Amino acid sequence: MNRTKVDEEEYWNSSKFKAFTFDDEDDELSQLKESKRAVNSLRDFVDDDDDDDLERVSWTGEPVGSISWSIKETAGNSGSNHEGREQLKSRNSFSYAQLPKPTSTYSLSSFFRGRTRLGSFQSLSDALSDTPAKSYAPELGRPKGEFRDYSNDWSPSDTVRRLRKGKVCSLERFRSLQDKLQLLEEAISMHDGNVITAVLIFLKRTLSKEVLFRELEVRQVALRHLIHFLKEIGDQKLLLDLFRFLDRTEELALSHYREHLSIQDPEKRKEFLKNCIGLPFSVEDSAHIQDHYTLLERQIIIEANDRHLESAGQTEIFRKHPRKASILNMPLVTTSSTPASTTTQSPRYRQHGKDPTHSHCTEERSSKSGTFSSPVNLKKTFKIPDKQYVLTALAARAKLRAWHDVDALFTTKNWLGYTKKRAPIGFHRVVEILHKNNAPVQILQEYVNLVEDVDTKLNLATKFKCHDVVIDTCRDLKDRQQLLSYRSKVDKGSAEEEKIDAILSSTVSRAATPPQPRETDSSQSSIKCIKGKPGDLQLRLNCNCSENY
Amino acid sequence: MAAHLSYGRVNLNVLREAVRRELREFLDKCAGSKAIVWDEYLTGPFGLIAQYSLLKEHEVEKMFTLKGSRLPAADVKNIIFFVRPRLELMDIIAENVLSEDRRGPARDFHILFVPRRSLLCEQRLKDLGVLGSFIHREEYSLDLIPFDGDLLSMESEGAFKECYLESDQTSLYHAAKGLMTLQALYGTIPQIFGKGECARQVANMMIRMKREFTGSQNSVFPVFDNLLLLDRNVDLLTPLATQLTYEGLIDEIYGIQNSYVKLPPEKFAPKKQGDGGKDLPTEAKKLQLNSAEELYAEIRDKNFNAVGSVLSKKAKVISAAFEERHNAKTVGEIKQFVSQLPHMQAARGSLANHTSIAELIKDVTTSEDFFDKLTVEQEFMSGIDTDKVNGYIEDCIAQKHSLIKVLRLVCLQSVCNSGLKQKVLDYYKREILQTYGYEHILTLHNLEKAGLLKPQIGGRNNYPTIRKTCASGWMTVMVKNPTDISYVYSGYAPLSVRLAQLLSRPGWRSIEEVLRILPGPHFEERQPLPTGLQKKRQPGENRVTLIFFLGGVTFAEVAALRFLSQLEDGGTEYVIATTKLMNGATWIESLMEKPV
């Protein structure tokens, strides 16, 4: 931060003297060209002389391109090539000599700036469009101010114009506050962010913070540019001061908080977040920030513990499921679903933890960190909603193939001691997640059976090849036809086939009732269709165009 | 080479030629052999205006992308950096230049800022001690790039964020400059309409720029009848919805960049002929999409449902044409057939490509998840259950679908409800932060600032009023033979395009109430023309409107405008300009706060 500030000062301090480095030699050349063109473009109004002669006269009365003109132009900047540019000098002058005289054909920018050479333009317009020959854009001609480029005493508006053209230009002349503000106003009215920023840098350097802030408060456009600029160069300190001055406390807090993104070291990040907690966030946000801190704090403890366990090689769980990445800075939900945290059994899990691996883990991890990293604990601390918790825990347990835990997740006991299965996310979703984690058919079957909606159940069972469920369901529905068609899908001579045959033969008499027509596809989705307009929906959503080709 | 640019009502090749001319002019300034070091982002837009052959003609021998440390060896006299004015790029350039100086023969360095020189960047170069090494430091004002015969874009990805979040007017300034350039080439636009804060500012800048230039009138006969400037935040809803036109879906699923799309190669595996054969099957298939391709021009703007039948019809026509060879008996007939072969081959290649693309897209659109998402979107746009926590969104979060998808849906719900109830908003926020990480609190704030995700104020939902008055809500439409622009979203008419349509007929006075609800002022300005240039419209001749979307436009909106242009009794043809061609995903992404 300090560095940039110093450098800026250097830049603007020195710009006055260095305004004429090589760049400006080039500049001179282009100015030469520009004025020549300007004069040429004036020709049209002055006379009809078509000679392309260089002996044109500039506004100041000197013939453009004459030696005296060049000297006058360079005089203001003489003695500028000091400060370590020596080594470049030779090369610069070399290339200067090498520079070709720019062929002043028509170009977009020259056109835009009105420095058109009539002759070359004609060819373009002839070639490309039917626009009349005199179709250059005099209304886009040179701004008046530019003709006085060579005077030393630029008005604020001329200075701003110069800056806008990307020319180095000293602002040091503007000493009084009034001058500076006028300069700023001028830049603002130009709407050019580049120039506004340039002026702001100058003001930032030459005005006291208080004055700068006060004046910007009434100039919102410039203020926004300064904020943007400070963010860009990373001058966090001044930015925070500014927000404080403006009493924009929430922005202040957020802007401060943003800094944590660039802190890599977890301990430092943690400390930084700790400091953020007290900042004036909105009520909801401050709760989130607090959570962010707490989470990282725990992640650090868990990480250290896991690493220790992993390196010791004691824990089977890590051998089976090596940690892919550090847990640090992971989102909360990911944190509560990594093997490390989920292996730590909550008391509730322990009752069911008959699996040797888990009992082992449980014993291993009854330390302080264990209680921190248990999902149930995380759930409580961070108020994770039920649904989200179940989904996360389910996926994590399934990955570990801990089917008992999965079972426990959905088992609720009522006060009479009866157990009941309940899933806040719906069992169809449970089945899908289990399937994604390669659960065996026996397990899938158990949960498919718990799906309440018959159609959905049948679909899922078919999709995941839970033959028994399909067969039983068809039997219960007395859907002979579907059973028949399903027979072709099971393996020849398998137990399933036998079962189907048995049912078919035993129900011959009862199967007289015609099977109910049933939608087999996307029954779920069609429920979700917009009420009352199934036909339209079909029309709108039927993206199936395969039959067309 | 770019003939498709001149197909439209306005010949945009004029603009392209002008831009190319300027590029040549700059290259000629640096005499001798050259190597160009590219800011990678720029290669896309530059590709639209120039091929390598143009650069080669001007002694460009090598091209590199801008990277840290040393430049690759190249035996050239000039090294030219083509870069955007970004501070981080300046650091890389400095590294390049410094490591270059230490070895070998001296080179001439130049830098070309696109679209603009920046004092801030030059200061950074100076701080790093390399500013003096550059002989030419120039700017190349590539403001508006012609994409198609009726489409121009500035391709400035940060424009929306700058305009609506940071209130930085720089991109508006560029937009105004681009418009001045257009006016220089195509004549003064006599009438300017606008809606929104940014539109107002651009109009002000244009008027000021015009005043600043001396001299007499622009004597180009005006091509455009009027200009409509529209703020993106007037219609935040449209880009959030999933586009359902062919081109829109390609963009949603694969992302179109600078008119190119990269596709998974499997479907394009070596076929008999066409471009597909050469590519390695592991490399993504890259295709250029623009109206130069006859078939694409025909189907790009159709609802995806209508694409299949067109493709199958084309297939029949082409097979029939190939069958013709059996009928060719005489030498003359055979000769004629052979002369048509190249054209037929091209048509077949193009058909094969688009059939493959359509298949790829169909795989997505027929998936259950796509269907569910679309259903939720359409419920929101019809105003159903927008004030409750949505189950599908909850599921998406729980299953950790991409954050962008989740944010897009939540924002859509918020916009359709004129803001969410505080309780609902808090719930979503908590879920998102817990699942995707707390640091996204910054992103959520950005979305809130942009008005995409906010609490409902005063418990008033304005969306139904807008929907009714502009008929921009969800309704039943014919997607195959559309009669209304709403076909592009299979039932939702984009508000932005509806505003344009209502402006041309019967005029905005009819919807004053809606205009008051929408943010920002609406206005009209006139730029007087000298009598010689005033147009006398022939009966039946259409007006030409330049419509400029400040903050981005989607392909579906472009399609809707093209649809209006083609209406027989429409009376208006549109040329579309924008700061960026975008979709909901790229838009949300541009608003996300990324870790440093």
Coordinates of C-alpha atoms in Angstrom, one line a residue, chain B residues 27-515:
Chain B
L27 CA 0.9 -2.6 -37.8
D28 CA 2.6 -0.6 -40.5
K29 CA 3.8 1.9 -37.9
C30 CA 6.1 -0.8 -36.5
A31 CA 8.4 -1.4 -39.4
G32 CA 10.0 -4.8 -39.9
S33 CA 9.1 -8.2 -38.8
K34 CA 6.8 -8.6 -35.8
A35 CA 5.7 -10.9 -33.1
I36 CA 2.3 -10.3 -31.4
V37 CA 1.9 -11.2 -27.8
W38 CA -1.8 -11.6 -27.1
D39 CA -3.9 -11.1 -24.1
E40 CA -5.8 -14.4 -24.6
Y41 CA -9.2 -12.8 -24.1
L42 CA -8.7 -10.6 -27.1
T43 CA -8.0 -13.3 -29.6
G44 CA -11.7 -14.2 -29.8
P45 CA -13.0 -10.8 -30.6
F46 CA -10.1 -10.1 -33.0
G47 CA -10.8 -13.3 -34.8
L48 CA -14.1 -11.7 -35.9
I49 CA -12.5 -8.9 -37.7
A50 CA -9.2 -10.2 -39.0
Q51 CA -7.6 -13.5 -39.9
Y52 CA -3.9 -14.3 -39.5
S53 CA -3.5 -13.8 -43.2
L54 CA -4.1 -10.1 -42.7
L55 CA -1.5 -9.9 -39.9
K56 CA 0.9 -11.9 -42.0
E57 CA 0.6 -9.5 -44.9
H58 CA 1.9 -6.9 -42.4
E59 CA 4.9 -8.9 -41.4
V60 CA 3.6 -10.6 -38.3
E61 CA 5.6 -13.7 -38.1
K62 CA 4.9 -15.1 -34.7
M63 CA 2.1 -15.0 -32.3
F64 CA 2.2 -15.9 -28.6
T65 CA -0.2 -15.7 -25.7
L66 CA 0.7 -13.5 -22.8
K67 CA 2.3 -15.5 -20.0
G68 CA 4.7 -14.9 -17.2
S69 CA 8.5 -15.1 -17.2
R70 CA 10.2 -15.2 -20.6
L71 CA 8.9 -14.7 -24.1
P72 CA 9.5 -17.6 -26.4
A73 CA 12.3 -17.1 -28.8
A74 CA 11.5 -15.3 -32.0
D75 CA 13.7 -13.8 -34.5
V76 CA 11.8 -10.6 -35.1
K77 CA 12.4 -6.9 -34.9
N78 CA 9.2 -5.9 -33.1
I79 CA 7.3 -7.3 -30.2
I80 CA 3.8 -6.0 -29.9
F81 CA 1.6 -6.6 -26.9
F82 CA -2.1 -6.6 -27.7
V83 CA -3.8 -6.2 -24.3
R84 CA -6.8 -5.0 -22.4
P85 CA -6.0 -2.2 -20.0
R86 CA -5.8 -4.4 -16.9
L87 CA -3.3 -3.9 -14.1
E88 CA -2.6 -7.6 -13.7
L89 CA -1.6 -7.9 -17.3
M90 CA 0.8 -5.0 -16.9
D91 CA 2.7 -7.0 -14.4
I92 CA 3.1 -9.9 -16.8
I93 CA 4.2 -7.6 -19.6
A94 CA 6.8 -6.0 -17.3
E95 CA 8.1 -9.5 -16.5
N96 CA 8.4 -10.3 -20.1
V97 CA 10.1 -7.2 -21.0
L98 CA 12.6 -7.3 -18.2
S99 CA 13.6 -10.9 -18.8
E100 CA 14.0 -10.1 -22.5
D101 CA 16.3 -7.2 -22.0
R102 CA 19.0 -9.4 -20.5
R103 CA 19.6 -11.6 -23.4
G104 CA 20.2 -11.3 -27.1
P105 CA 19.6 -8.6 -29.6
A106 CA 17.6 -5.5 -28.7
R107 CA 14.0 -5.6 -29.8
D108 CA 11.5 -2.8 -30.2
F109 CA 8.5 -3.2 -27.9
H110 CA 5.1 -1.8 -28.5
I111 CA 1.9 -2.0 -26.8
L112 CA -1.6 -1.7 -28.2
F113 CA -4.4 -1.2 -25.6
V114 CA -7.8 -2.5 -26.6
P115 CA -10.1 -0.7 -26.5
R116 CA -8.4 2.1 -24.7
R117 CA -5.2 3.4 -23.2
S118 CA -5.3 3.6 -19.5
L119 CA -3.3 6.1 -17.4
L120 CA -3.5 3.7 -14.5
C121 CA -1.9 0.9 -16.5
E122 CA 0.8 3.1 -17.9
Q123 CA 1.5 4.3 -14.4
R124 CA 1.9 0.6 -13.3
L125 CA 4.3 0.0 -16.2
K126 CA 6.2 3.0 -15.1
D127 CA 6.3 1.8 -11.5
L128 CA 7.7 -1.5 -12.8
G129 CA 10.4 0.4 -14.7
V130 CA 9.5 -0.6 -18.2
L131 CA 7.3 2.2 -19.5
G132 CA 10.2 3.7 -21.4
S133 CA 10.9 0.4 -23.2
F134 CA 7.8 0.9 -25.3
I135 CA 8.1 2.8 -28.5
H136 CA 4.5 2.9 -29.5
R137 CA 1.8 2.9 -26.9
E138 CA -1.5 3.2 -28.6
E139 CA -5.1 2.4 -28.3
Y140 CA -7.3 0.5 -30.7
S141 CA -10.8 1.4 -30.2
L142 CA -12.5 -1.8 -31.0
D143 CA -15.7 -0.8 -29.3
L144 CA -18.4 -2.5 -31.3
I145 CA -17.5 -5.7 -33.1
P146 CA -19.8 -7.0 -35.8
F147 CA -21.0 -10.5 -35.0
D148 CA -23.5 -10.9 -37.7
G149 CA -25.5 -9.0 -40.3
D150 CA -27.7 -7.5 -37.5
L151 CA -25.7 -8.0 -34.4
L152 CA -22.9 -6.0 -32.7
S153 CA -21.3 -6.6 -29.4
M154 CA -18.6 -4.9 -27.3
E155 CA -17.8 -8.2 -25.7
S156 CA -17.0 -6.5 -22.4
E157 CA -17.7 -9.2 -19.8
G158 CA -17.5 -6.9 -16.8
A159 CA -19.9 -4.2 -18.2
F160 CA -22.9 -5.2 -16.2
K161 CA -21.0 -5.3 -13.0
E162 CA -19.3 -2.0 -13.7
C163 CA -22.5 -0.2 -14.6
Y164 CA -24.9 -1.5 -12.0
L165 CA -22.6 -2.5 -9.1
E166 CA -19.7 -0.2 -9.1
S167 CA -21.4 2.6 -11.0
D168 CA -18.3 2.9 -13.1
Q169 CA -19.2 4.6 -16.3
T170 CA -16.3 3.6 -18.3
S171 CA -18.1 1.0 -20.3
L172 CA -20.9 3.4 -20.9
Y173 CA -18.4 5.8 -22.3
H174 CA -17.2 3.1 -24.7
A175 CA -20.7 2.4 -25.7
A176 CA -21.3 6.1 -26.4
K177 CA -18.0 6.2 -28.4
G178 CA -19.1 3.1 -30.3
L179 CA -22.3 4.8 -31.2
M180 CA -20.5 7.9 -32.4
T181 CA -18.4 5.7 -34.7
L182 CA -21.5 4.1 -36.0
Q183 CA -23.1 7.5 -36.6
A184 CA -19.9 8.6 -38.4
L185 CA -20.3 5.6 -40.8
Y186 CA -24.0 5.3 -41.0
G187 CA -25.3 8.8 -40.4
T188 CA -26.8 10.7 -37.5
I189 CA -29.6 8.8 -35.9
P190 CA -32.5 11.3 -35.8
Q191 CA -34.3 9.9 -32.8
I192 CA -33.1 8.5 -29.5
F193 CA -35.3 6.7 -27.1
G194 CA -34.2 5.2 -23.8
K195 CA -35.2 3.6 -20.6
G196 CA -33.0 3.4 -17.5
E197 CA -30.3 5.2 -15.7
C198 CA -27.4 4.0 -17.9
A199 CA -29.4 4.7 -21.1
R200 CA -29.9 8.3 -19.9
Q201 CA -26.2 8.6 -19.3
V202 CA -25.2 7.2 -22.7
A203 CA -27.6 9.5 -24.4
N204 CA -26.1 12.5 -22.5
M205 CA -22.6 11.5 -23.5
M206 CA -23.6 11.2 -27.1
I207 CA -25.2 14.6 -27.1
R208 CA -22.1 16.0 -25.4
M209 CA -19.7 14.4 -27.8
K210 CA -21.7 15.6 -30.7
R211 CA -21.6 19.2 -29.4
E212 CA -17.8 19.0 -28.8
F213 CA -17.0 18.4 -32.4
T214 CA -16.8 21.4 -34.5
G215 CA -17.6 21.7 -38.1
S216 CA -20.7 21.3 -40.1
Q217 CA -23.2 18.5 -40.2
N218 CA -22.5 14.9 -40.8
S219 CA -23.4 14.5 -44.4
V220 CA -23.9 10.8 -44.5
F221 CA -27.4 9.9 -45.3
P222 CA -28.9 8.3 -42.2
V223 CA -29.4 4.6 -42.3
F224 CA -30.9 4.2 -38.8
D225 CA -34.3 5.8 -38.1
N226 CA -34.0 5.6 -34.4
L227 CA -32.0 4.3 -31.5
L228 CA -33.4 2.6 -28.5
L229 CA -31.1 2.4 -25.4
L230 CA -32.2 -0.1 -22.9
D231 CA -30.8 -0.8 -19.4
R232 CA -30.4 -4.4 -18.6
N233 CA -31.8 -3.8 -15.1
V234 CA -35.1 -2.7 -16.7
D235 CA -35.6 -6.4 -17.5
L236 CA -33.6 -8.6 -15.1
L237 CA -35.9 -11.5 -15.5
T238 CA -35.4 -12.5 -19.1
P239 CA -31.7 -13.6 -18.9
L240 CA -32.4 -15.7 -15.8
A241 CA -34.9 -17.9 -17.7
T242 CA -33.5 -20.8 -19.7
Q243 CA -33.5 -19.9 -23.4
L244 CA -35.4 -22.3 -25.6
T245 CA -34.3 -21.3 -29.1
Y246 CA -31.8 -23.5 -30.9
E247 CA -29.0 -21.0 -30.6
G248 CA -30.0 -20.1 -27.1
L249 CA -29.8 -23.7 -26.0
I250 CA -26.4 -24.2 -27.6
D251 CA -25.3 -21.2 -25.6
E252 CA -26.9 -22.4 -22.4
I253 CA -25.4 -25.9 -22.6
Y254 CA -22.1 -25.4 -24.3
G255 CA -21.5 -21.7 -24.3
I256 CA -21.0 -19.7 -27.5
Q257 CA -17.9 -17.5 -27.4
N258 CA -17.2 -15.0 -30.1
S259 CA -19.6 -17.0 -32.4
Y260 CA -17.6 -20.3 -31.8
V261 CA -18.8 -23.2 -29.8
K262 CA -16.9 -26.2 -28.5
L263 CA -18.7 -29.5 -28.5
P264 CA -17.9 -32.9 -27.2
P265 CA -16.3 -34.8 -30.1
E266 CA -18.0 -38.2 -29.8
K267 CA -20.9 -37.2 -32.0
F268 CA -18.7 -35.9 -34.6
A269 CA -16.5 -38.9 -34.9
P270 CA -15.1 -39.5 -38.4
K271 CA -17.8 -39.5 -40.9
K272 CA -17.4 -39.9 -44.6
Q273 CA -16.7 -36.3 -45.3
G274 CA -17.0 -32.8 -44.0
D275 CA -14.9 -31.1 -41.4
G276 CA -15.5 -33.8 -38.8
G277 CA -13.0 -36.3 -40.2
K278 CA -9.9 -34.4 -39.5
D279 CA -10.3 -33.7 -35.8
L280 CA -8.9 -36.0 -33.3
P281 CA -11.7 -37.6 -31.4
T282 CA -10.3 -36.5 -28.1
E283 CA -10.3 -32.8 -28.9
A284 CA -13.4 -30.8 -28.6
K285 CA -15.1 -30.0 -31.9
K286 CA -15.0 -26.4 -32.6
L287 CA -17.7 -24.9 -34.9
Q288 CA -18.3 -21.4 -36.0
L289 CA -21.9 -20.4 -35.8
N290 CA -23.2 -17.5 -37.9
S291 CA -25.6 -16.7 -40.7
A292 CA -22.9 -17.4 -43.3
E293 CA -24.2 -21.0 -42.9
E294 CA -27.5 -21.2 -44.7
L295 CA -29.0 -23.9 -42.6
Y296 CA -27.9 -22.4 -39.3
A297 CA -29.4 -19.0 -40.3
E298 CA -32.7 -20.8 -40.9
I299 CA -32.8 -22.7 -37.6
R300 CA -30.9 -20.7 -35.1
D301 CA -33.8 -18.6 -33.9
K302 CA -36.4 -21.3 -33.9
N303 CA -37.8 -22.8 -30.8
F304 CA -35.9 -26.1 -30.3
N305 CA -39.1 -28.1 -30.8
A306 CA -39.3 -26.8 -34.3
V307 CA -35.7 -27.7 -35.2
G308 CA -36.2 -31.4 -35.7
S309 CA -38.8 -31.1 -38.4
V310 CA -36.7 -28.6 -40.4
L311 CA -33.7 -30.8 -40.2
S312 CA -35.6 -33.8 -41.4
K313 CA -37.1 -31.8 -44.3
K314 CA -33.6 -30.7 -45.2
A315 CA -32.4 -34.2 -45.1
K316 CA -35.0 -35.2 -47.6
V317 CA -34.2 -32.4 -49.9
I318 CA -30.5 -33.2 -49.9
S319 CA -31.0 -36.9 -50.5
A320 CA -33.4 -36.1 -53.4
A321 CA -30.7 -33.8 -54.8
F322 CA -28.1 -36.5 -54.6
E323 CA -30.5 -38.9 -56.2
E324 CA -30.7 -36.6 -59.2
R325 CA -27.5 -38.1 -60.5
H326 CA -29.4 -41.1 -61.7
N327 CA -31.6 -38.9 -63.9
A328 CA -28.6 -37.2 -65.4
K329 CA -28.2 -38.8 -68.8
T330 CA -26.7 -36.4 -71.2
V331 CA -23.2 -34.9 -70.7
G332 CA -24.7 -31.5 -70.2
E333 CA -26.9 -32.8 -67.4
I334 CA -24.0 -34.6 -65.7
K335 CA -21.9 -31.5 -66.0
Q336 CA -24.6 -29.5 -64.4
F337 CA -24.9 -32.0 -61.6
V338 CA -21.2 -32.0 -61.0
S339 CA -21.1 -28.2 -60.8
Q340 CA -23.7 -28.3 -58.0
L341 CA -21.8 -30.9 -56.1
P342 CA -19.7 -28.6 -53.9
H343 CA -22.7 -26.8 -52.7
M344 CA -24.5 -30.0 -52.0
Q345 CA -21.5 -31.4 -50.1
A346 CA -21.4 -28.3 -47.9
A347 CA -25.1 -28.6 -47.3
R348 CA -24.7 -32.2 -46.3
G349 CA -21.9 -31.4 -43.9
S350 CA -23.8 -28.6 -42.3
L351 CA -26.8 -30.9 -41.9
A352 CA -24.7 -33.6 -40.3
N353 CA -23.3 -31.1 -37.9
H354 CA -26.6 -29.7 -36.8
T355 CA -28.2 -33.0 -36.5
S356 CA -25.4 -34.0 -34.1
I357 CA -25.8 -30.8 -32.2
A358 CA -29.5 -31.3 -32.0
E359 CA -29.0 -34.8 -30.6
L360 CA -26.7 -33.5 -28.0
I361 CA -29.1 -30.9 -26.9
K362 CA -32.0 -33.3 -27.0
D363 CA -30.1 -35.5 -24.5
V364 CA -30.2 -32.6 -22.1
T365 CA -33.6 -31.3 -22.7
T366 CA -35.2 -34.6 -22.3
S367 CA -33.5 -35.3 -19.0
E368 CA -35.7 -35.3 -15.9
D369 CA -33.7 -32.6 -14.2
F370 CA -34.0 -30.2 -17.2
F371 CA -37.8 -30.8 -17.2
D372 CA -38.1 -30.1 -13.5
K373 CA -36.0 -27.0 -13.7
L374 CA -38.1 -25.7 -16.6
T375 CA -41.3 -26.4 -14.7
V376 CA -40.1 -24.4 -11.8
E377 CA -39.0 -21.5 -14.0
Q378 CA -42.4 -21.4 -15.7
E379 CA -44.2 -21.6 -12.4
F380 CA -42.3 -18.6 -11.2
M381 CA -42.9 -16.7 -14.4
S382 CA -46.6 -17.4 -14.1
G383 CA -46.5 -16.1 -10.5
I384 CA -47.2 -19.5 -8.9
D385 CA -45.8 -20.0 -5.4
T386 CA -43.2 -17.3 -5.7
D387 CA -43.5 -16.3 -2.1
K388 CA -42.5 -19.7 -0.6
V389 CA -39.4 -21.7 -0.3
N390 CA -39.3 -23.8 -3.4
G391 CA -38.7 -27.5 -3.0
Y392 CA -36.8 -28.0 -6.2
I393 CA -34.3 -25.3 -5.3
E394 CA -33.9 -26.9 -1.9
D395 CA -33.2 -30.2 -3.5
C396 CA -30.6 -28.6 -5.9
I397 CA -28.8 -27.1 -2.9
A398 CA -28.9 -30.3 -1.0
Q399 CA -27.5 -32.2 -3.9
K400 CA -24.9 -29.5 -4.5
H401 CA -25.9 -28.7 -8.0
S402 CA -23.7 -25.9 -9.4
L403 CA -24.0 -22.8 -7.4
I404 CA -24.7 -20.8 -10.5
K405 CA -27.8 -22.8 -11.3
V406 CA -29.1 -22.4 -7.7
L407 CA -28.4 -18.7 -7.7
R408 CA -30.1 -18.3 -11.1
L409 CA -33.2 -19.9 -9.8
V410 CA -33.3 -18.1 -6.5
C411 CA -32.8 -14.8 -8.4
L412 CA -35.6 -15.7 -10.8
Q413 CA -37.9 -16.3 -8.0
S414 CA -36.9 -13.0 -6.4
V415 CA -37.4 -11.0 -9.5
C416 CA -40.8 -12.7 -10.2
N417 CA -42.0 -11.7 -6.7
S418 CA -40.5 -8.2 -6.7
G419 CA -38.2 -9.4 -4.0
L420 CA -38.5 -12.4 -1.6
K421 CA -40.1 -12.3 1.8
Q422 CA -37.4 -11.8 4.4
K423 CA -37.9 -15.2 5.9
V424 CA -37.6 -17.0 2.6
L425 CA -34.6 -14.9 1.6
D426 CA -32.9 -15.7 4.9
Y427 CA -33.6 -19.4 4.5
Y428 CA -32.1 -19.5 1.1
K429 CA -29.1 -17.5 2.1
R430 CA -28.3 -19.8 5.0
E431 CA -28.7 -22.9 2.9
I432 CA -26.4 -21.5 0.2
L433 CA -23.7 -20.4 2.6
Q434 CA -23.7 -23.6 4.5
T435 CA -23.5 -25.7 1.4
Y436 CA -21.2 -23.7 -0.8
G437 CA -19.1 -21.8 1.8
Y438 CA -19.5 -18.7 3.8
E439 CA -17.3 -16.6 1.5
H440 CA -20.2 -16.5 -0.9
I441 CA -21.7 -13.9 1.4
L442 CA -19.9 -11.4 -0.9
T443 CA -21.6 -12.8 -4.0
L444 CA -25.0 -12.6 -2.3
H445 CA -24.3 -9.0 -1.6
N446 CA -23.4 -8.3 -5.2
L447 CA -26.6 -9.9 -6.3
E448 CA -28.6 -7.9 -3.9
K449 CA -26.9 -4.7 -5.0
A450 CA -27.7 -5.5 -8.6
G451 CA -31.4 -5.9 -7.6
L452 CA -31.4 -9.6 -8.5
L453 CA -31.8 -11.0 -5.0
K454 CA -33.5 -8.8 -2.5
P455 CA -36.1 -8.6 0.2
Q456 CA -39.5 -7.4 -0.8
I457 CA -40.1 -3.9 0.2
G458 CA -43.5 -2.8 1.4
G459 CA -44.9 -6.2 0.7
R460 CA -45.9 -5.2 -2.8
N461 CA -45.4 -7.4 -5.8
N462 CA -45.3 -5.4 -9.0
Y463 CA -44.5 -8.2 -11.3
P464 CA -48.2 -9.2 -12.1
T465 CA -48.9 -5.6 -13.3
I466 CA -46.0 -5.7 -15.7
R467 CA -46.9 -9.2 -16.8
K468 CA -50.5 -8.2 -17.6
T469 CA -49.8 -4.8 -19.2
C470 CA -47.1 -6.0 -21.5
A471 CA -48.4 -9.5 -22.0
S472 CA -44.9 -10.5 -21.1
G473 CA -45.9 -13.2 -18.7
W474 CA -46.3 -16.8 -19.4
M475 CA -48.9 -17.8 -22.0
T476 CA -49.8 -20.5 -24.4
V477 CA -48.0 -20.3 -27.7
M478 CA -47.4 -22.1 -30.9
V479 CA -43.7 -22.9 -30.9
K480 CA -43.6 -24.3 -34.4
N481 CA -45.4 -21.6 -36.3
P482 CA -45.1 -18.7 -33.9
T483 CA -47.2 -15.6 -34.0
D484 CA -45.6 -13.9 -31.0
I485 CA -42.2 -13.4 -29.6
S486 CA -43.0 -15.5 -26.6
Y487 CA -42.1 -18.6 -28.5
V488 CA -38.4 -18.0 -27.7
Y489 CA -39.0 -19.0 -24.1
S490 CA -41.9 -21.4 -25.0
G491 CA -44.4 -19.0 -23.6
Y492 CA -42.7 -16.2 -21.9
A493 CA -42.3 -13.0 -23.9
P494 CA -39.1 -11.2 -22.9
L495 CA -40.1 -7.8 -21.4
S496 CA -37.1 -6.1 -23.0
V497 CA -38.2 -7.0 -26.5
R498 CA -41.8 -6.3 -25.7
L499 CA -40.8 -2.8 -24.7
A500 CA -39.1 -2.4 -28.1
Q501 CA -42.2 -3.8 -29.9
L502 CA -44.6 -1.5 -28.0
L503 CA -42.4 1.5 -28.7
S504 CA -42.7 1.0 -32.4
R505 CA -46.4 0.5 -32.1
P506 CA -48.5 2.0 -30.6
G507 CA -45.8 4.0 -28.6
W508 CA -44.8 4.1 -25.0
R509 CA -47.6 6.4 -24.0
S510 CA -49.8 3.3 -23.8
I511 CA -47.7 1.8 -21.1
E512 CA -46.9 4.7 -18.9
E513 CA -47.9 2.8 -15.8
V514 CA -45.4 0.0 -16.4
L515 CA -42.6 2.4 -17.4

